[in-house]
XYZ file of C-alpha atoms in Angstrom:
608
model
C -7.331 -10.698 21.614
C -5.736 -8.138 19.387
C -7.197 -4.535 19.006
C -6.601 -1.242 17.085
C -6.523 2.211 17.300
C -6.713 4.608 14.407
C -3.650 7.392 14.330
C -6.092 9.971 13.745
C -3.766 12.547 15.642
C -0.377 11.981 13.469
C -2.437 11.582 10.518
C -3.782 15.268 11.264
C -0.103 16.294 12.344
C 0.961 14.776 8.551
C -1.375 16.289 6.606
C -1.097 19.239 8.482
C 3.013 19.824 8.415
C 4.354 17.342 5.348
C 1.697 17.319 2.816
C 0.314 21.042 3.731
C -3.214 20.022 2.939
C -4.661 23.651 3.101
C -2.024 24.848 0.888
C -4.025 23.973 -1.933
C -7.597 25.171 -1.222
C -7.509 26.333 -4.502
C -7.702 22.957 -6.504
C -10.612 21.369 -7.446
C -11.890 18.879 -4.558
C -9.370 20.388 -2.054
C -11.651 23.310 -1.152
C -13.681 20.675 -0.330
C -11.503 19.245 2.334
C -11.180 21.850 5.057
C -9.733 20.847 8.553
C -12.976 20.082 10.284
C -14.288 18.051 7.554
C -11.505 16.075 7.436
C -11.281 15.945 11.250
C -14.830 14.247 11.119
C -13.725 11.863 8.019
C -10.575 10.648 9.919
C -12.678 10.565 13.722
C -15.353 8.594 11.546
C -13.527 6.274 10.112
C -11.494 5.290 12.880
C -15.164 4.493 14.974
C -15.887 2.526 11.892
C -12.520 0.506 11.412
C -12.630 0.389 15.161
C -15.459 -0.895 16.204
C -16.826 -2.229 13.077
C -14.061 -4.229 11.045
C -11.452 -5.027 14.115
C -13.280 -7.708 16.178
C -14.237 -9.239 12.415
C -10.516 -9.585 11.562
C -9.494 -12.653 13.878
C -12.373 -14.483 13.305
C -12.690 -13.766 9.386
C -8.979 -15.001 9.180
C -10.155 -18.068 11.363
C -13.570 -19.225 9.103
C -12.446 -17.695 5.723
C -14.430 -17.210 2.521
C -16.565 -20.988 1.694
C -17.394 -21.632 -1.822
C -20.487 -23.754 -2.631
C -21.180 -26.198 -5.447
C -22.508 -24.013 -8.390
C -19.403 -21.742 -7.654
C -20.769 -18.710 -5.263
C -18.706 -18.002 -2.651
C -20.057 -16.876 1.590
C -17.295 -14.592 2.966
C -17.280 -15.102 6.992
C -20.079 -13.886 9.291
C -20.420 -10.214 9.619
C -18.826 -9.514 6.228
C -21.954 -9.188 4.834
C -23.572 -6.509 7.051
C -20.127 -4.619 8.201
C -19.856 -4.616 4.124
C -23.355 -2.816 3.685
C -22.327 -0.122 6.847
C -19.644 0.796 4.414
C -21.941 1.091 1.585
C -24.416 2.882 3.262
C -21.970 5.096 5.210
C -20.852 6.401 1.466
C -16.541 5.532 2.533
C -16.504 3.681 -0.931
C -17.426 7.564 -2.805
C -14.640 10.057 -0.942
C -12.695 10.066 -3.767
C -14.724 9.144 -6.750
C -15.622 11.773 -9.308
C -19.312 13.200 -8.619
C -20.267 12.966 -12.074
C -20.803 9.103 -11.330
C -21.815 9.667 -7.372
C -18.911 10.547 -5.721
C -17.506 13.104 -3.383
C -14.408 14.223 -5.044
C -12.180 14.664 -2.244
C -8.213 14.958 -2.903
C -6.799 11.025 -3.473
C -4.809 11.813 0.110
C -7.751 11.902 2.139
C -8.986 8.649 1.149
C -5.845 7.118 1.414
C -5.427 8.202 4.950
C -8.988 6.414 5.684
C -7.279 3.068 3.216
C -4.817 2.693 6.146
C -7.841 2.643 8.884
C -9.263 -0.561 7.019
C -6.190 -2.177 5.923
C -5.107 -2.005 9.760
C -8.226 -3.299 11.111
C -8.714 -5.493 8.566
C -6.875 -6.153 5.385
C -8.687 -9.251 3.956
C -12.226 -6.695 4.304
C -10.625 -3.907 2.738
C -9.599 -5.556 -0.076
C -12.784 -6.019 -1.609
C -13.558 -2.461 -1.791
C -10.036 -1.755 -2.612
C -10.122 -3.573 -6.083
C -12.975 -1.776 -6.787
C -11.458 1.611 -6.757
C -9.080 -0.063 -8.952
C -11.184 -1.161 -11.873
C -13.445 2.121 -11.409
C -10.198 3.921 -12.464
C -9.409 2.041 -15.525
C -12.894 2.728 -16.744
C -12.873 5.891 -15.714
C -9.678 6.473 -17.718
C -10.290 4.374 -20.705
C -14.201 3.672 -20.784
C -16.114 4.583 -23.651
C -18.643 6.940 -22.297
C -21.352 4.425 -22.170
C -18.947 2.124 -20.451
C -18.630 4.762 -17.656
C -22.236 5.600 -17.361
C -23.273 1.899 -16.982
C -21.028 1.249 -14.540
C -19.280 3.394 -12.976
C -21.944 4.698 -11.325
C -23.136 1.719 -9.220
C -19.111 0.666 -8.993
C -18.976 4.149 -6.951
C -21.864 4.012 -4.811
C -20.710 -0.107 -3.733
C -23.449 -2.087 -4.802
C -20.763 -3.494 -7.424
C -17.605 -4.489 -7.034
C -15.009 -4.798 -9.792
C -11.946 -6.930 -9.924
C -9.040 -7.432 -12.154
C -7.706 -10.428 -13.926
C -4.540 -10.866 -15.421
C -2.832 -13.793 -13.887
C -3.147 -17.872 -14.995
C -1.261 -20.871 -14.246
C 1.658 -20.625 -16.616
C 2.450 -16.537 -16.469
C 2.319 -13.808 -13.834
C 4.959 -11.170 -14.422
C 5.336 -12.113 -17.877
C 1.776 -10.741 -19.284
C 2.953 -11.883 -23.302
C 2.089 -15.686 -22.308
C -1.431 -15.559 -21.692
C -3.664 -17.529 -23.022
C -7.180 -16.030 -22.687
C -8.732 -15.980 -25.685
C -11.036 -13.457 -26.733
C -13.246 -13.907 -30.052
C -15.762 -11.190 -31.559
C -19.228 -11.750 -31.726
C -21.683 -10.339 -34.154
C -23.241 -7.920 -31.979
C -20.015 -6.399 -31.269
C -19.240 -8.207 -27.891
C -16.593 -11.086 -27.355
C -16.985 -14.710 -26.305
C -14.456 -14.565 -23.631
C -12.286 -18.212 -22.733
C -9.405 -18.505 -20.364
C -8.297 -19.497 -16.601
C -7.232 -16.803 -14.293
C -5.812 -17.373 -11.156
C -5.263 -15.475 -7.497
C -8.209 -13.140 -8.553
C -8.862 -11.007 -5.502
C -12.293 -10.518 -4.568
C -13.354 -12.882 -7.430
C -16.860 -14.343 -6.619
C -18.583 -13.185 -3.171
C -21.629 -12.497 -1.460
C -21.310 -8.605 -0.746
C -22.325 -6.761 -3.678
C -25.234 -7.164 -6.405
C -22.928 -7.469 -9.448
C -19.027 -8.218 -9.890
C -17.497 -6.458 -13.120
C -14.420 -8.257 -13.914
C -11.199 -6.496 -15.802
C -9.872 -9.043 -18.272
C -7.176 -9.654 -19.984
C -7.368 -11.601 -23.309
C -6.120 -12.034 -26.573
C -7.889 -11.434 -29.788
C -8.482 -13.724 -32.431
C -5.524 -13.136 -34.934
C -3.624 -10.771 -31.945
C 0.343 -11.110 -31.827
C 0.868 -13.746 -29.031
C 3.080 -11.405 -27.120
C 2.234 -8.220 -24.773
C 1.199 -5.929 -28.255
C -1.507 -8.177 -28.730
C -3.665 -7.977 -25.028
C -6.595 -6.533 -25.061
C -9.013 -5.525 -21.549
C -12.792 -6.420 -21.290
C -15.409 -5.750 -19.147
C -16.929 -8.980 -17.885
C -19.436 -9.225 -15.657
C -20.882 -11.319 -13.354
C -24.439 -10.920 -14.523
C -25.372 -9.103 -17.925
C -26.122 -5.209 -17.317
C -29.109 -3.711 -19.771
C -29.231 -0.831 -20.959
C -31.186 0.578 -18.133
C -28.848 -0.514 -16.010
C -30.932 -3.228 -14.678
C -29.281 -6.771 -14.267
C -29.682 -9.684 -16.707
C -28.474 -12.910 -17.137
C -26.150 -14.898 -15.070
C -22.865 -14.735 -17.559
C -20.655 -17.192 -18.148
C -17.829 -16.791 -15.474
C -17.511 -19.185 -12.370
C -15.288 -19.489 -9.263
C -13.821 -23.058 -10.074
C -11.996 -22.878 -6.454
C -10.885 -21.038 -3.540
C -7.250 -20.510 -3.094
C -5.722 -22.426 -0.057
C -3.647 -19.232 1.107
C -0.866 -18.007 3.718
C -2.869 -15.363 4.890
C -6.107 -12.993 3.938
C -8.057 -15.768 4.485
C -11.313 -13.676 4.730
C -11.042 -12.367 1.223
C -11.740 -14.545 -1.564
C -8.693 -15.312 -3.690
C -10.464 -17.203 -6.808
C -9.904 -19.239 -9.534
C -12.011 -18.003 -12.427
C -13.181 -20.241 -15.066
C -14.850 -18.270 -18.573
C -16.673 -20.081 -20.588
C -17.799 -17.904 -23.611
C -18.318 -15.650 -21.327
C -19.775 -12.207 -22.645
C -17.313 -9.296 -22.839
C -17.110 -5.731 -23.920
C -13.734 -4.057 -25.256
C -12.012 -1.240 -23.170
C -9.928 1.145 -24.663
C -8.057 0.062 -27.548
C -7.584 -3.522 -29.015
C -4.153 -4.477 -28.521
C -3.807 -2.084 -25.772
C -4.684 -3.570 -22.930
C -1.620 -3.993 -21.107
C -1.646 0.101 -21.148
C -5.144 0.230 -19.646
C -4.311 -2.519 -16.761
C -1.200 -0.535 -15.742
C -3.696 2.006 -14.324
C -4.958 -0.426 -12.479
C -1.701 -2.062 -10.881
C -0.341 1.606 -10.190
C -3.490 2.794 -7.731
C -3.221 -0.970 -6.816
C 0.844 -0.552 -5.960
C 0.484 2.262 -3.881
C -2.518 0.720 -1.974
C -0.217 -2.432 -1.399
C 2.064 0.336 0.201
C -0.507 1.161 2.629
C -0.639 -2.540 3.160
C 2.681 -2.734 4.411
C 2.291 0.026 6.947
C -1.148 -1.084 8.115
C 0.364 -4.182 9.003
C 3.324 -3.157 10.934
C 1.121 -0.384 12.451
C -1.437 -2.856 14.357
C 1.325 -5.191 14.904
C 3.277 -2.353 16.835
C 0.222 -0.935 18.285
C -0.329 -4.695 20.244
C 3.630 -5.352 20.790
C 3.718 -2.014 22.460
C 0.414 -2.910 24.898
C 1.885 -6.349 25.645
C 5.634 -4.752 26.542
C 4.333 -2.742 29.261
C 1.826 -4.789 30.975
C 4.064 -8.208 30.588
C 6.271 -8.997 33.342
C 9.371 -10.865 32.544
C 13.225 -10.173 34.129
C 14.674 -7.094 36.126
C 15.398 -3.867 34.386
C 19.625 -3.869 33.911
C 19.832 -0.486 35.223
C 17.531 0.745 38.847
C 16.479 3.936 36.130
C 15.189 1.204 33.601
C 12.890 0.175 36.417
C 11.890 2.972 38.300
C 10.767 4.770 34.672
C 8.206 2.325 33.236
C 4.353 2.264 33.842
C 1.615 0.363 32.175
C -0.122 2.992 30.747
C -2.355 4.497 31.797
C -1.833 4.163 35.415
C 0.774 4.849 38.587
C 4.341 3.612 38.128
C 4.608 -0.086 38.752
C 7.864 -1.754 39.741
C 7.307 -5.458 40.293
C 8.864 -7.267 43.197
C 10.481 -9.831 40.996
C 10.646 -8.517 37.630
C 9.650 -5.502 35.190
C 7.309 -4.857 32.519
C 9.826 -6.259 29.706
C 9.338 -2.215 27.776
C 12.382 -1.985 30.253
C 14.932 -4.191 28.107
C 16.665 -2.579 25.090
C 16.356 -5.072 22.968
C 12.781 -5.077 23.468
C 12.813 -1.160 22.989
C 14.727 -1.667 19.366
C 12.091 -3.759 17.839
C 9.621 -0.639 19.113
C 11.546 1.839 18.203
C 12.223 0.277 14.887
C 8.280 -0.209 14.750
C 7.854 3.575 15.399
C 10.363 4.851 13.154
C 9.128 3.196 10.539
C 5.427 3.644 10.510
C 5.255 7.258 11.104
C 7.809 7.913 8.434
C 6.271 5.225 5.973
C 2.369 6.952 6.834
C 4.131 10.572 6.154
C 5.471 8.970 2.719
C 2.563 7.432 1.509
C 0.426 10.203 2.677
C 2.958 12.786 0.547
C 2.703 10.396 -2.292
C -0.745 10.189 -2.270
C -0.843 14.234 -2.825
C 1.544 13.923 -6.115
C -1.289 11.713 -7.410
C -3.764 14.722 -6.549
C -1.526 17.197 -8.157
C -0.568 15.298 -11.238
C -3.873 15.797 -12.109
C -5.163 18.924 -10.352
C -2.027 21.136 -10.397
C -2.433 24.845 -11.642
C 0.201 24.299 -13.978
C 1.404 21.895 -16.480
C 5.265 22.398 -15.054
C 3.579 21.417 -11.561
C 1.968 18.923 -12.969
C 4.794 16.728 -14.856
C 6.525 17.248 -11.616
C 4.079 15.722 -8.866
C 3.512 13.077 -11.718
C 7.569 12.522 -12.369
C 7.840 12.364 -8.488
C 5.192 9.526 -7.453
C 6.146 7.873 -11.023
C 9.629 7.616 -9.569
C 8.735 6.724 -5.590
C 5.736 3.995 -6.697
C 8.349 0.686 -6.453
C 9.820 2.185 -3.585
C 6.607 3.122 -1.753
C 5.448 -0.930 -2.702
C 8.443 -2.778 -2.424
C 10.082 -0.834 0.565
C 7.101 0.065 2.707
C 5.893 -3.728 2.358
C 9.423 -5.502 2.877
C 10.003 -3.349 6.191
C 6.565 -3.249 7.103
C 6.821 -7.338 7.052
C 9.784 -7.068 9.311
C 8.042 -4.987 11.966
C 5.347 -7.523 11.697
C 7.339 -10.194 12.259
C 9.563 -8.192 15.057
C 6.188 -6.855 16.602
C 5.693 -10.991 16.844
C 9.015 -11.456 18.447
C 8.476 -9.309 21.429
C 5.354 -11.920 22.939
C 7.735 -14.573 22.450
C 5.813 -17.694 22.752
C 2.826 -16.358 23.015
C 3.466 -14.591 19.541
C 3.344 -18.107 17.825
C -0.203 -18.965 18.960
C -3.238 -17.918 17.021
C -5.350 -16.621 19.500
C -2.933 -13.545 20.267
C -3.714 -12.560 16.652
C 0.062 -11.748 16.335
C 1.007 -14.685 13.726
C -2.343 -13.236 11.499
C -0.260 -10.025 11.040
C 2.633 -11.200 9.623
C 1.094 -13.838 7.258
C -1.311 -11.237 6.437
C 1.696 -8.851 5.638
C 3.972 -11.118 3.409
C 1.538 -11.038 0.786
C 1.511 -7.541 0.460
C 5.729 -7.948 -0.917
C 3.991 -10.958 -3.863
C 1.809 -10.082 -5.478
C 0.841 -6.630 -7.733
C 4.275 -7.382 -8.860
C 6.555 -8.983 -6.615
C 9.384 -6.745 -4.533
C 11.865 -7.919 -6.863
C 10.096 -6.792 -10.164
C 9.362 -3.339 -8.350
C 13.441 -2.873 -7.608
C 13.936 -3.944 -11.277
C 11.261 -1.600 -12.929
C 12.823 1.131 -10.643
C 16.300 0.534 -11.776
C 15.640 -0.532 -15.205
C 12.900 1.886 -16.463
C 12.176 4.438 -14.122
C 15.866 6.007 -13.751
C 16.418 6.590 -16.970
C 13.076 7.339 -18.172
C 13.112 10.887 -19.848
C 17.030 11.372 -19.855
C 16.906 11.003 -15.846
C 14.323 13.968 -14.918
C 12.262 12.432 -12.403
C 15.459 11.482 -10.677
C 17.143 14.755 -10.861
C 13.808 16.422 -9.693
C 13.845 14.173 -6.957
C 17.283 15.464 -5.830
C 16.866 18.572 -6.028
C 14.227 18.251 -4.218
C 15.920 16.727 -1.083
C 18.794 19.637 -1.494
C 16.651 22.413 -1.187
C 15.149 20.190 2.124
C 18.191 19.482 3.540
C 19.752 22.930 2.556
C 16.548 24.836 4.093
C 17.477 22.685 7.655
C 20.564 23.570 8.220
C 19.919 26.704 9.490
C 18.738 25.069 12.428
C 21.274 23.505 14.387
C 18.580 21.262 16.299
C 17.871 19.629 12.847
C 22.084 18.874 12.503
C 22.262 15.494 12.911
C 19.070 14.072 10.826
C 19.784 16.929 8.144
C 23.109 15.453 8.150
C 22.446 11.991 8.278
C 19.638 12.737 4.970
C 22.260 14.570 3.318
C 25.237 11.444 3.988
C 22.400 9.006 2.379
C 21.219 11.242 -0.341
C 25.215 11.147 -1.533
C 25.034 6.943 -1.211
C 22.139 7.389 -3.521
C 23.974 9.875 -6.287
C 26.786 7.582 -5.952
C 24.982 4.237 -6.046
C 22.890 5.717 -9.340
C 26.155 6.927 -11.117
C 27.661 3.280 -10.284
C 24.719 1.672 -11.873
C 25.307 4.130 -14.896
C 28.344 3.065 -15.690
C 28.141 -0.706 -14.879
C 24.463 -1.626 -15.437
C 24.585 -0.732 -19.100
C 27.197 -3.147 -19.941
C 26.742 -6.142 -17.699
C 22.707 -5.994 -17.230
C 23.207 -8.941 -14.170
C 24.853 -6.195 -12.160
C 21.545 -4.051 -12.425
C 20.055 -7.206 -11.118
C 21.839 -7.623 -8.770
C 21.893 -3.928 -7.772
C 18.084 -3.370 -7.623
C 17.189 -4.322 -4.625
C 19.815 -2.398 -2.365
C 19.583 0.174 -4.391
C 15.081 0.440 -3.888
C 15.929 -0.268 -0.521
C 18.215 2.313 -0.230
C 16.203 4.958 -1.638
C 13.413 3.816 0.779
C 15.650 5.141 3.604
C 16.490 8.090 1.513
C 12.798 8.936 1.341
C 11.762 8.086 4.856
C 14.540 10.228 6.064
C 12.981 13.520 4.257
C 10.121 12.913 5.536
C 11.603 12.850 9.145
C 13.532 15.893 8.474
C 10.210 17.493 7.788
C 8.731 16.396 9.845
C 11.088 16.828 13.244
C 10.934 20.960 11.646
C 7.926 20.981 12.072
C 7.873 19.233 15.488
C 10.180 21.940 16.681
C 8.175 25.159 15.184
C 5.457 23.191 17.024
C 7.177 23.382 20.428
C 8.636 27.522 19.238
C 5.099 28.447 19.486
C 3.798 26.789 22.625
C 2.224 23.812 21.779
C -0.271 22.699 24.071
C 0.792 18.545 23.481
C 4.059 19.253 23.634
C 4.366 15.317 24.680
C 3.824 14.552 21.226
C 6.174 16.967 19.555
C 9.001 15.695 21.875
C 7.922 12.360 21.311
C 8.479 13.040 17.283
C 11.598 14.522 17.719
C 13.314 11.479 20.109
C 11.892 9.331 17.090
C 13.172 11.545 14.176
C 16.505 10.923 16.562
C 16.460 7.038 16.951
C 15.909 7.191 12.634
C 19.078 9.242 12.220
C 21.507 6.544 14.132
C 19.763 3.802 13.173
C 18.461 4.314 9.790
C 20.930 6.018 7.896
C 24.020 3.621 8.643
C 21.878 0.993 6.670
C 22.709 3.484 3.485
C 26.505 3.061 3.333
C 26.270 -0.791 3.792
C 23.426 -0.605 1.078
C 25.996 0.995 -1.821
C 28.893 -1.400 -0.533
C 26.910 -4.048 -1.362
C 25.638 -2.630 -4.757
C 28.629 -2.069 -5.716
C 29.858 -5.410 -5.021
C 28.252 -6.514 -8.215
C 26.702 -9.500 -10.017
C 30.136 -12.067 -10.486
C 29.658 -13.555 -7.446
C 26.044 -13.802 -7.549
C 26.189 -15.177 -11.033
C 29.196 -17.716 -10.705
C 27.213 -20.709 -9.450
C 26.001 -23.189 -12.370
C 22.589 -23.479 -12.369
C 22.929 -27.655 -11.271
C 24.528 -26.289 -8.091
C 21.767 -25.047 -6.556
């Protein structure tokens, strides 16, 4: 049987030396979130992912969701009541504003607690994950009875919201829906339309379900400028905020699915269903984007949460299994299922011994801890673009995670797949069978690179909008940025060969971008065919400053006596093993860039 462990101790060491949590005491909600209270969120939340949501995650994924015949939908034993813990516990309010019930805490601590639940169970956390979601875009484009109606119960967790923009014929291409939307005299619409792969559509966990919906309006241009977003929810809300009338919105099905079995992935069927306009008509698409950019990062956390607790058991099963002698008499005499006395078996070793077995950990661990002290970083530019003292500080935390976004989604989720999947590799056989709970982390994972816009469609929007977006300042912030970093380390010689390594990539990046600039523009199939590499390579870019950070601050650590000292020498061999193994990845990235789209494009179309 799998298990989990929260990283409650490098989360602290994260917020503690790369986002500098205490630093800003001064912004609203941050006073709020002084070391011992976050100490008790994080020690909380790992007893509640722990022992609450882990030994539901195997079995969920085993049973899945079951939809009856007048469309409700049973998620798997123990949802239910591990579901009304959460509720009751208040996890669902850390962030939310207090006006409508929350807690107000900075966006970074409840993203530290995201990775706890995604971890020990992804298909569970995604229920209260879409909420969040939808209780942003009301938030941000409500009317203010929209927001007192629903927010507040949205915040608390006896509702749930979703959001639906997806049918049969169009995903990334919004302008072809074909949800119809037609106004009624009371000011409401008669809402008509198929969505598909709704997340969290129809279930059994909360009271109400208020459904985000994207539909066109009678006489709207049948393109993107003519989507509007409703409100539609699963049973009528009064104006006392008591519940009403069943509305007209139905599961018709439950997706058959790779993974995430435990969380139901519906198709939703509205017939005249009653909705409510958000925001503007004809500017819905601009409303929704709120949505998918909370929803991004959170599929960032994803990633990481999967190669986290796919690490965490490839590392327990590569020191107790015993398979083949160590090459080297040091290999052997070294290794120890921990805890415990050194064990050197008579016939073979704990297979931790072989290399090749160490480079899929390593890989594991280099990854994860810089990935958690990237998304954890990112999560604070979201904090600041709203809560910074200044406006200058404020366009630049909100240039920065505007910028990193794609790469925080389509980087953290494509290499968190691979440890996954490398994390399966080091069982061997025993990785292939279900009841190791190995194979449930990587088809959990590879969702997380499909769908709130696929990997590709995140390298594209990075290349093709976010570069150039505002002459290039979020870029050139962003470098600057990394010179002052690696500028600042090299007055350290211990810091030489990562500072060096970040500085070697940062130059592959400057170089890639200005190669883009002058071939993108007039062959756009060599942007396409640049975008990945190029996300890719800024991933490594960005885990790599937040390794150089981090090994700093491992070493002031050490300077002043610290009393783990295992830990900070553990950070440092790990900020090492990025450097030469990491980095290389950055020249072969640009070569292939730069290689360009003829190739790529010279096929006919019949030839495939």
């Amino acid at each position: 049987m799998p298990s989990y462990r929260a990283p409650v101790k490098d989360t602290q060491f994260v917020l503690s030396a790369v986002v500098g949590l205490e630093k800003y005491s001064n912004l609203p909600g941050f006073a709020d979130a002084t070391p011992d209270v976050v100490q008790a969120i994080l020690e909380e939340g790992a007893k509640f992912c722990e022992g609450v949501l882990q030994p539901l995650n195997l079995s969920g994924d085993q049973k899945g969701c079951t939809r009856h015949p007048d469309g409700s939908v049973t998620t798997p034993a123990g949802f239910k009541a591990a579901y009304d813990q959460f509720v009751e516990a208040g996890w669902g309010t850390l962030v939310a504003s207090p006006e409508y019930g929350g807690q107000g805490l900075p966006h970074v601590v409840g993203t530290a607690i995201a990775e706890y639940l995604s971890s020990a169970n992804m298909a569970f956390s995604m229920y209260p994950g879409l909420n969040d979601g939808a209780q942003a875009a009301i938030a941000a484009v409500g009317s203010d009875e929209q927001k007192r109606k629903y927010l507040p119960k949205m915040v608390e967790g006896r509702w749930t919201g979703t959001m639906n923009l997806t049918e049969p014929q169009c995903g990334t291409d919004l302008g072809l829906i074909r949800t119809r939307a037609a106004p009624q005299a009371d000011g409401s619409y008669a809402v008509t339309g198929t969505k598909i792969f709704i997340s969290a559509g129809e279930h059994d966990l909360s009271d109400n379900i208020i459904h985000l919906v994207l539909a066109k309006t009678t006489g709207a241009p049948d393109n993107v400028k003519g989507i509007s977003l409703f409100i539609v929810p699963k049973f009528i809300v009064g104006d006392d905020g008591g519940l009403g009338a069943r509305n007209g919105v139905k599961c018709g099905s439950i997706e058959h699915k790779m993974g995430i079995h435990a969380n139901s992935t519906c198709v939703m069927n509205y017939d005249g269903a009653t909705g409510y306009l958000i925001g503007e008509e004809n500017k819905g698409l601009r409303a929704m984007f709120i949505m998918m950019n909370a929803a991004r990062l959170g599929v960032g956390v994803q990633g990481l949460a999967q190669g986290e607790v796919a690490y965490q058991n490839a590392a327990i099963y590569a020191r107790d299994r015993v398979q083949g002698k160590a090459l080297t008499v040091a290999g052997s005499a070294t290794v120890a299922p921990a805890p415990g006395p050194v064990v050197v078996a008579s016939k073979a070793d704990p297979i931790i011994v072989h290399a090749d077995v160490r480079r899929m950990l390593m890989d594991g661990r280099a990854f994860n801890e810089g990935a958690r002290a990237l998304i954890l970083w990112g999560a604070l530019q979201v904090d600041l673009a709203h809560k910074a003292a200044t406006p200058d500080e404020r366009q630049t935390a909100d240039d920065l995670i505007g910028l990193l976004t794609p790469v925080i989604k389509g980087y953290c989720t494509d290499k968190g797949y691979d440890i996954a999947t490398a994390s399966q590799q080091v069982y061997g056989g025993h990785g292939y069978i279900a009841e190791w709970g190995m194979e449930q982390f990587v088809r959990d994972a590879r969702i997380a690179q499909i769908y709130e816009g696929t990997n590709g469609i995140q390298a594209m929007d990075l290349v093709g909008r976010k570069l150039g977006m505002n002459g290039g300042r979020a870029l050139r912030t962003y470098l600057g940025l990394l010179a002052e970093i690696i500028t600042d380390a090299k007055g350290d010689e211990r810091l030489g060969k990562i500072a060096g390594g970040l500085e070697k990539a940062s130059g592959e990046l400057q170089a890639s971008t200005m190669w883009l600039m002058q071939n993108g523009l007039s062959n756009p199939d060599n942007a396409g065919a640049a975008a990945t590499a190029y996300l890719h390579l800024m991933g490594i870019v960005a885990l790599g400053q937040m390794w150089l950070v981090m090994a700093k601050a491992s070493h002031a650590a050490l300077d002043a006596g610290a009393t783990d000292a295992a830990f900070f020498e553990n950070k440092l061999i790990t900020a090492r093993y990025f450097a030469e193994r990491f980095f290389p990845d950055a020249g072969a990235l640009r070569r292939k860039l730069e290689a360009g789209a003829e190739s790529l494009m010279a096929l006919p179309a019949e030839a495939f």
